[in-house]
mmCIF file of C-alpha atoms in Angstrom:
data_model
loop_
_atom_site.group_PDB
_atom_site.id
_atom_site.type_symbol
_atom_site.label_atom_id
_atom_site.label_comp_id
_atom_site.label_asym_id
_atom_site.label_seq_id
_atom_site.Cartn_x
_atom_site.Cartn_y
_atom_site.Cartn_z
ATOM 1 C CA MET A 41 49.705 -65.234 -40.153
ATOM 2 C CA ALA A 42 50.124 -61.645 -39.740
ATOM 3 C CA LYS A 43 53.671 -60.520 -39.087
ATOM 4 C CA SER A 44 54.857 -58.932 -35.869
ATOM 5 C CA SER A 45 55.996 -55.534 -35.513
ATOM 6 C CA GLU A 46 59.523 -56.538 -35.179
ATOM 7 C CA ASN A 47 59.504 -58.174 -38.667
ATOM 8 C CA LEU A 48 57.583 -55.292 -40.466
ATOM 9 C CA GLN A 49 60.074 -53.976 -43.026
ATOM 10 C CA ASP A 50 59.643 -50.984 -45.258
ATOM 11 C CA ASP A 51 61.132 -50.553 -48.981
ATOM 12 C CA SER A 52 64.384 -49.644 -47.476
ATOM 13 C CA GLY A 53 64.598 -53.364 -45.397
ATOM 14 C CA GLN A 54 64.314 -51.525 -42.048
ATOM 15 C CA THR A 55 62.052 -52.670 -39.326
ATOM 16 C CA PHE A 56 60.103 -50.146 -37.262
ATOM 17 C CA TRP A 57 62.622 -50.686 -34.322
ATOM 18 C CA ASP A 58 65.536 -49.571 -37.020
ATOM 19 C CA HIS A 59 63.493 -46.669 -37.541
ATOM 20 C CA LEU A 60 62.783 -45.796 -33.842
ATOM 21 C CA ASP A 61 66.918 -46.149 -33.482
ATOM 22 C CA VAL A 62 67.443 -43.695 -36.103
ATOM 23 C CA LEU A 63 65.125 -41.390 -34.542
ATOM 24 C CA ARG A 64 66.495 -41.608 -31.148
ATOM 25 C CA GLY A 65 70.080 -40.871 -32.777
ATOM 26 C CA VAL A 66 68.494 -37.641 -34.492
ATOM 27 C CA LEU A 67 67.165 -36.589 -31.015
ATOM 28 C CA LEU A 68 70.283 -37.415 -29.026
ATOM 29 C CA ARG A 69 72.474 -35.325 -31.435
ATOM 30 C CA ILE A 70 69.716 -32.348 -31.375
ATOM 31 C CA LEU A 71 69.684 -32.470 -27.522
ATOM 32 C CA ALA A 72 73.840 -32.305 -27.677
ATOM 33 C CA VAL A 73 73.993 -29.558 -30.436
ATOM 34 C CA THR A 74 71.209 -27.501 -28.435
ATOM 35 C CA LEU A 75 72.844 -28.177 -25.171
ATOM 36 C CA LEU A 76 76.376 -27.311 -26.576
ATOM 37 C CA PHE A 77 74.996 -23.943 -27.757
ATOM 38 C CA THR A 78 73.030 -23.193 -24.642
ATOM 39 C CA VAL A 79 76.610 -23.654 -22.646
ATOM 40 C CA VAL A 80 78.261 -21.047 -25.331
ATOM 41 C CA ALA A 81 75.683 -18.788 -25.095
ATOM 42 C CA PHE A 82 75.544 -18.958 -21.305
ATOM 43 C CA CYS A 83 79.472 -18.167 -21.155
ATOM 44 C CA PHE A 84 78.774 -15.228 -23.201
ATOM 45 C CA LYS A 85 76.428 -13.497 -20.751
ATOM 46 C CA ASP A 86 77.765 -9.937 -21.487
ATOM 47 C CA GLU A 87 77.170 -10.270 -25.428
ATOM 48 C CA VAL A 88 73.625 -11.999 -25.306
ATOM 49 C CA PHE A 89 72.125 -9.426 -22.512
ATOM 50 C CA ALA A 90 73.558 -6.531 -24.921
ATOM 51 C CA VAL A 91 71.623 -7.745 -27.691
ATOM 52 C CA VAL A 92 68.493 -8.872 -25.430
ATOM 53 C CA LEU A 93 68.383 -5.464 -23.537
ATOM 54 C CA ALA A 94 69.050 -3.212 -26.352
ATOM 55 C CA PRO A 95 65.632 -2.331 -26.978
ATOM 56 C CA LYS A 96 65.334 -0.644 -23.732
ATOM 57 C CA SER A 97 68.257 1.898 -24.627
ATOM 58 C CA PRO A 98 67.211 5.212 -26.081
ATOM 59 C CA ASP A 99 69.988 4.652 -28.520
ATOM 60 C CA PHE A 100 68.367 1.698 -29.871
ATOM 61 C CA ILE A 101 68.389 1.680 -33.909
ATOM 62 C CA LEU A 102 64.618 2.179 -34.286
ATOM 63 C CA TYR A 103 64.683 5.278 -31.931
ATOM 64 C CA ARG A 104 67.238 6.997 -33.746
ATOM 65 C CA LEU A 105 65.925 6.183 -37.139
ATOM 66 C CA LEU A 106 62.534 7.687 -36.291
ATOM 67 C CA ALA A 107 64.618 10.672 -34.521
ATOM 68 C CA ASP A 108 66.274 10.922 -38.016
ATOM 69 C CA VAL A 109 63.162 10.891 -40.072
ATOM 70 C CA ALA A 110 61.544 13.400 -37.413
ATOM 71 C CA SER A 111 64.359 15.841 -37.888
ATOM 72 C CA ARG A 112 64.290 15.704 -41.912
ATOM 73 C CA LEU A 113 60.649 16.616 -41.735
ATOM 74 C CA GLY A 114 61.066 19.788 -39.523
ATOM 75 C CA MET A 115 59.574 17.902 -36.274
ATOM 76 C CA SER A 116 60.645 17.713 -33.052
ATOM 77 C CA GLY A 117 62.195 14.230 -32.319
ATOM 78 C CA ALA A 118 60.888 12.336 -29.285
ATOM 79 C CA GLU A 119 61.862 12.930 -25.607
ATOM 80 C CA TRP A 120 64.663 11.267 -24.140
ATOM 81 C CA PHE A 121 63.597 8.268 -21.960
ATOM 82 C CA ASP A 122 65.258 6.386 -19.414
ATOM 83 C CA VAL A 123 63.452 3.131 -17.994
ATOM 84 C CA SER A 124 65.374 1.227 -15.340
ATOM 85 C CA LEU A 125 64.950 -2.525 -14.735
ATOM 86 C CA ILE A 126 64.841 -4.146 -11.388
ATOM 87 C CA ASN A 127 65.120 -7.642 -10.119
ATOM 88 C CA THR A 128 62.500 -8.659 -7.329
ATOM 89 C CA GLY A 129 63.695 -12.199 -6.749
ATOM 90 C CA LEU A 130 66.827 -13.781 -5.214
ATOM 91 C CA ALA A 131 67.530 -16.592 -7.906
ATOM 92 C CA GLN A 132 65.696 -14.839 -10.661
ATOM 93 C CA GLN A 133 68.694 -13.303 -12.394
ATOM 94 C CA PHE A 134 70.322 -16.499 -12.500
ATOM 95 C CA MET A 135 67.049 -18.459 -13.706
ATOM 96 C CA ILE A 136 66.520 -15.851 -16.531
ATOM 97 C CA HIS A 137 70.065 -15.993 -17.292
ATOM 98 C CA MET A 138 69.645 -19.799 -18.176
ATOM 99 C CA LYS A 139 66.382 -19.480 -19.695
ATOM 100 C CA THR A 140 67.884 -17.065 -22.009
ATOM 101 C CA ALA A 141 70.821 -18.833 -22.914
ATOM 102 C CA PHE A 142 68.746 -21.910 -23.529
ATOM 103 C CA CYS A 143 66.495 -19.760 -26.249
ATOM 104 C CA VAL A 144 69.625 -18.442 -27.710
ATOM 105 C CA GLY A 145 71.047 -21.967 -28.319
ATOM 106 C CA LEU A 146 68.043 -23.001 -29.530
ATOM 107 C CA ILE A 147 67.490 -20.147 -32.074
ATOM 108 C CA VAL A 148 71.278 -21.006 -32.969
ATOM 109 C CA ALA A 149 70.488 -24.849 -33.226
ATOM 110 C CA SER A 150 67.576 -24.487 -35.419
ATOM 111 C CA PRO A 151 69.110 -24.836 -38.814
ATOM 112 C CA TYR A 152 70.716 -27.926 -37.530
ATOM 113 C CA ILE A 153 67.550 -29.286 -35.866
ATOM 114 C CA LEU A 154 65.550 -28.803 -39.017
ATOM 115 C CA HIS A 155 68.327 -30.469 -41.113
ATOM 116 C CA GLN A 156 68.489 -33.457 -38.852
ATOM 117 C CA LEU A 157 64.542 -33.766 -38.684
ATOM 118 C CA PHE A 158 64.057 -33.446 -42.660
ATOM 119 C CA GLY A 159 66.915 -35.790 -43.032
ATOM 120 C CA PHE A 160 64.787 -38.466 -40.993
ATOM 121 C CA VAL A 161 61.757 -37.706 -42.732
ATOM 122 C CA SER A 162 62.919 -37.244 -46.263
ATOM 123 C CA PRO A 163 63.949 -40.980 -47.026
ATOM 124 C CA ALA A 164 59.933 -41.647 -47.005
ATOM 125 C CA LEU A 165 59.045 -39.045 -49.680
ATOM 126 C CA TYR A 166 59.221 -38.945 -53.414
ATOM 127 C CA ASP A 167 61.709 -36.705 -55.073
ATOM 128 C CA LYS A 168 59.308 -34.077 -56.267
ATOM 129 C CA GLU A 169 57.525 -34.283 -52.690
ATOM 130 C CA ARG A 170 60.865 -33.824 -51.030
ATOM 131 C CA LYS A 171 61.727 -30.814 -53.124
ATOM 132 C CA TYR A 172 58.558 -29.293 -52.650
ATOM 133 C CA SER A 173 58.612 -30.177 -48.716
ATOM 134 C CA LEU A 174 62.255 -28.802 -48.519
ATOM 135 C CA ARG A 175 61.112 -25.354 -49.926
ATOM 136 C CA LEU A 176 58.221 -24.932 -47.841
ATOM 137 C CA LEU A 177 60.546 -25.902 -44.897
ATOM 138 C CA ILE A 178 63.197 -23.221 -45.897
ATOM 139 C CA GLY A 179 60.135 -20.489 -46.406
ATOM 140 C CA GLY A 180 58.407 -21.338 -43.117
ATOM 141 C CA TYR A 181 61.797 -20.944 -41.440
ATOM 142 C CA ILE A 182 62.652 -17.901 -43.065
ATOM 143 C CA MET A 183 59.206 -16.399 -42.241
ATOM 144 C CA PHE A 184 59.717 -17.317 -38.655
ATOM 145 C CA LEU A 185 62.906 -15.451 -38.430
ATOM 146 C CA LEU A 186 61.329 -12.417 -40.228
ATOM 147 C CA GLY A 187 58.404 -12.550 -37.639
ATOM 148 C CA VAL A 188 61.107 -12.375 -34.531
ATOM 149 C CA ALA A 189 63.247 -9.705 -36.263
ATOM 150 C CA ILE A 190 59.618 -7.743 -36.880
ATOM 151 C CA SER A 191 58.868 -8.036 -33.107
ATOM 152 C CA TYR A 192 62.199 -7.567 -31.972
ATOM 153 C CA PHE A 193 63.122 -4.284 -34.224
ATOM 154 C CA ILE A 194 59.735 -2.528 -34.584
ATOM 155 C CA ILE A 195 56.819 -4.140 -32.006
ATOM 156 C CA PHE A 196 58.456 -4.708 -28.840
ATOM 157 C CA PRO A 197 60.816 -1.434 -28.871
ATOM 158 C CA LEU A 198 57.610 0.622 -29.552
ATOM 159 C CA THR A 199 55.591 -1.356 -27.055
ATOM 160 C CA PHE A 200 58.141 -0.907 -24.255
ATOM 161 C CA ARG A 201 58.618 2.596 -24.927
ATOM 162 C CA PHE A 202 54.933 3.670 -24.854
ATOM 163 C CA LEU A 203 54.375 1.449 -21.565
ATOM 164 C CA GLY A 204 57.438 2.051 -20.058
ATOM 165 C CA THR A 205 57.357 5.819 -19.944
ATOM 166 C CA TYR A 206 53.810 5.772 -19.414
ATOM 167 C CA GLN A 207 52.424 7.529 -16.271
ATOM 168 C CA VAL A 208 49.115 8.146 -14.665
ATOM 169 C CA SER A 209 50.895 10.791 -12.186
ATOM 170 C CA ALA A 210 54.244 12.393 -12.181
ATOM 171 C CA GLU A 211 54.357 11.152 -8.661
ATOM 172 C CA VAL A 212 54.499 7.218 -9.641
ATOM 173 C CA THR A 213 57.858 6.156 -11.114
ATOM 174 C CA ASN A 214 58.174 3.178 -13.652
ATOM 175 C CA LEU A 215 60.092 0.620 -12.141
ATOM 176 C CA ILE A 216 60.085 -2.640 -14.865
ATOM 177 C CA SER A 217 61.003 -5.925 -13.462
ATOM 178 C CA LEU A 218 63.433 -8.008 -15.564
ATOM 179 C CA GLU A 219 61.330 -11.093 -15.622
ATOM 180 C CA SER A 220 58.516 -8.803 -17.085
ATOM 181 C CA TYR A 221 60.451 -7.325 -19.800
ATOM 182 C CA MET A 222 61.906 -10.765 -20.923
ATOM 183 C CA SER A 223 58.254 -12.314 -20.799
ATOM 184 C CA VAL A 224 56.977 -9.553 -23.113
ATOM 185 C CA LEU A 225 59.833 -9.867 -25.282
ATOM 186 C CA ILE A 226 59.892 -13.746 -25.753
ATOM 187 C CA MET A 227 55.990 -13.603 -25.807
ATOM 188 C CA LEU A 228 55.889 -10.991 -28.657
ATOM 189 C CA CYS A 229 58.750 -12.528 -30.873
ATOM 190 C CA LEU A 230 57.148 -15.883 -30.495
ATOM 191 C CA PHE A 231 53.763 -14.847 -31.647
ATOM 192 C CA MET A 232 54.779 -12.614 -34.474
ATOM 193 C CA GLY A 233 57.091 -15.627 -35.634
ATOM 194 C CA ILE A 234 54.322 -17.920 -35.680
ATOM 195 C CA MET A 235 51.898 -15.284 -37.452
ATOM 196 C CA CYS A 236 54.316 -14.713 -40.116
ATOM 197 C CA GLU A 237 53.340 -18.502 -41.469
ATOM 198 C CA LEU A 238 50.106 -17.239 -42.479
ATOM 199 C CA PRO A 239 51.372 -16.944 -46.164
ATOM 200 C CA VAL A 240 53.308 -20.209 -45.833
ATOM 201 C CA LEU A 241 49.961 -21.914 -44.586
ATOM 202 C CA ALA A 242 47.825 -19.975 -47.327
ATOM 203 C CA TYR A 243 50.194 -21.259 -49.988
ATOM 204 C CA ILE A 244 50.073 -24.764 -48.919
ATOM 205 C CA ALA A 245 46.116 -24.878 -48.249
ATOM 206 C CA THR A 246 45.857 -23.157 -51.790
ATOM 207 C CA LYS A 247 47.872 -26.058 -53.250
ATOM 208 C CA ALA A 248 45.909 -28.562 -51.483
ATOM 209 C CA GLY A 249 42.549 -27.172 -52.758
ATOM 210 C CA ILE A 250 41.059 -26.129 -49.290
ATOM 211 C CA ILE A 251 41.064 -22.547 -49.717
ATOM 212 C CA ASP A 252 41.424 -19.619 -53.015
ATOM 213 C CA SER A 253 41.881 -16.038 -52.753
ATOM 214 C CA GLY A 254 38.353 -15.710 -53.171
ATOM 215 C CA PHE A 255 37.460 -17.289 -49.921
ATOM 216 C CA LEU A 256 40.169 -15.194 -48.174
ATOM 217 C CA LYS A 257 38.660 -11.980 -49.627
ATOM 218 C CA ARG A 258 35.330 -12.953 -48.726
ATOM 219 C CA TYR A 259 36.239 -13.356 -44.856
ATOM 220 C CA ARG A 260 38.390 -10.733 -44.698
ATOM 221 C CA ARG A 261 36.324 -9.006 -42.397
ATOM 222 C CA HIS A 262 36.111 -11.847 -39.979
ATOM 223 C CA ALA A 263 39.629 -12.410 -40.198
ATOM 224 C CA ILE A 264 40.325 -8.943 -39.095
ATOM 225 C CA LEU A 265 37.904 -9.651 -36.072
ATOM 226 C CA VAL A 266 39.575 -12.957 -35.232
ATOM 227 C CA ILE A 267 43.098 -11.308 -35.449
ATOM 228 C CA LEU A 268 41.992 -8.591 -32.870
ATOM 229 C CA VAL A 269 40.486 -10.938 -30.512
ATOM 230 C CA VAL A 270 43.628 -13.305 -30.688
ATOM 231 C CA CYS A 271 46.088 -10.468 -30.193
ATOM 232 C CA ALA A 272 43.993 -9.156 -27.298
ATOM 233 C CA ILE A 273 44.185 -12.474 -25.598
ATOM 234 C CA ILE A 274 47.914 -13.615 -26.660
ATOM 235 C CA THR A 275 49.596 -9.908 -26.117
ATOM 236 C CA PRO A 276 51.184 -10.007 -22.420
ATOM 237 C CA THR A 277 49.564 -6.502 -22.238
ATOM 238 C CA SER A 278 45.940 -5.014 -22.220
ATOM 239 C CA ASP A 279 46.563 -1.792 -23.829
ATOM 240 C CA ALA A 280 45.028 -0.626 -26.839
ATOM 241 C CA PHE A 281 48.490 0.660 -28.023
ATOM 242 C CA THR A 282 50.226 -2.947 -28.252
ATOM 243 C CA LEU A 283 46.984 -4.446 -29.678
ATOM 244 C CA LEU A 284 47.200 -2.003 -32.619
ATOM 245 C CA ILE A 285 50.764 -2.328 -33.042
ATOM 246 C CA VAL A 286 50.808 -6.160 -33.046
ATOM 247 C CA SER A 287 47.460 -6.308 -34.994
ATOM 248 C CA LEU A 288 48.814 -4.140 -38.001
ATOM 249 C CA PRO A 289 51.663 -6.471 -39.457
ATOM 250 C CA ILE A 290 49.296 -9.638 -39.176
ATOM 251 C CA TRP A 291 46.474 -7.864 -40.890
ATOM 252 C CA LEU A 292 49.483 -7.023 -43.429
ATOM 253 C CA LEU A 293 50.336 -10.778 -43.465
ATOM 254 C CA TYR A 294 47.065 -11.670 -44.041
ATOM 255 C CA GLU A 295 46.660 -9.179 -47.242
ATOM 256 C CA ALA A 296 49.954 -10.788 -48.547
ATOM 257 C CA SER A 297 48.375 -14.210 -47.863
ATOM 258 C CA ILE A 298 45.532 -13.477 -50.359
ATOM 259 C CA LEU A 299 48.019 -12.410 -52.981
ATOM 260 C CA ILE A 300 50.069 -15.524 -52.450
ATOM 261 C CA SER A 301 46.835 -17.413 -52.940
ATOM 262 C CA ARG A 302 46.008 -16.020 -55.881
ATOM 263 C CA SER A 303 49.369 -16.707 -57.318
ATOM 264 C CA ALA A 304 49.387 -20.351 -56.121
ATOM 265 C CA SER A 305 45.673 -20.578 -57.754
ATOM 266 C CA GLY A 306 46.813 -19.612 -61.050
ATOM 267 C CA ARG A 307 49.734 -21.960 -61.172
ATOM 268 C CA ASN A 308 47.230 -24.795 -60.043
ATOM 269 C CA ALA A 309 45.199 -23.609 -63.027
ATOM 270 C CA ARG A 310 48.117 -23.722 -65.673
ATOM 271 C CA HIS A 311 49.000 -27.503 -64.312
ATOM 272 C CA VAL A 312 45.450 -28.270 -64.843
ATOM 273 C CA SER A 313 44.520 -27.119 -68.123
ATOM 274 C CA PRO A 314 46.971 -28.856 -70.264
ATOM 275 C CA GLN A 315 45.540 -32.048 -68.959
ATOM 276 C CA SER A 316 41.978 -31.114 -69.404
ATOM 277 C CA SER A 317 42.786 -29.910 -73.062
ATOM 278 C CA GLU A 318 44.318 -33.547 -73.916
ATOM 279 C CA GLN A 319 41.062 -34.972 -72.569
#
């Protein structure tokens, strides 16, 4: 007679419902910690929005760096710019404050979230699989944060400065809404964070024998076309400048994926060769 789901046990002696209780506890702890950091971020409104709104300031670090490089090369620096943000809805600023606080809370709590999720999954893995998965998890997390940093410090400021100061006529003044500013910032940061996972995915796929560096080289032109199409669809704006600014780092990530895939293929060959020589 087949056992019911209540009586099914794994190697640790836990039933399906025991695992479900553990998962519920993990999710509750994640929710509690995320809400805690969200409330803290909500209370520190001035500090949070000083960081969020920094790229709109002409004194932002990227603009100062570009001006310094231009002066060292004997070139005239970029013109001073001033773009004002406006609010167009009665409750819009409050809602944006809440959404921003939640995003900050989620980012701050993300190491704890990953720790809890990995702690739930890891007992089902072998020691070698656990170490391998942990390295991939840490690598993927670092690459995601790198993508967010690239977007915040480079891509978004250049996009905002170009589009915020672009005018078809001197008679038309740019007044950017806060909602538009935040949506572009979040979209670009999220998009670049996901795109920075390309080297990690290339490593995993190469280790699994799905692709190799030759495959990535052979379809390089196709990949560039796909990158341009995806960037044109995903990016919040439809101008060529933003398309190029976003596409360039992704193309560089694709080239890095080729190098990583080649390295992973070499390691696979070194692991296989001793076994084949013994046979």
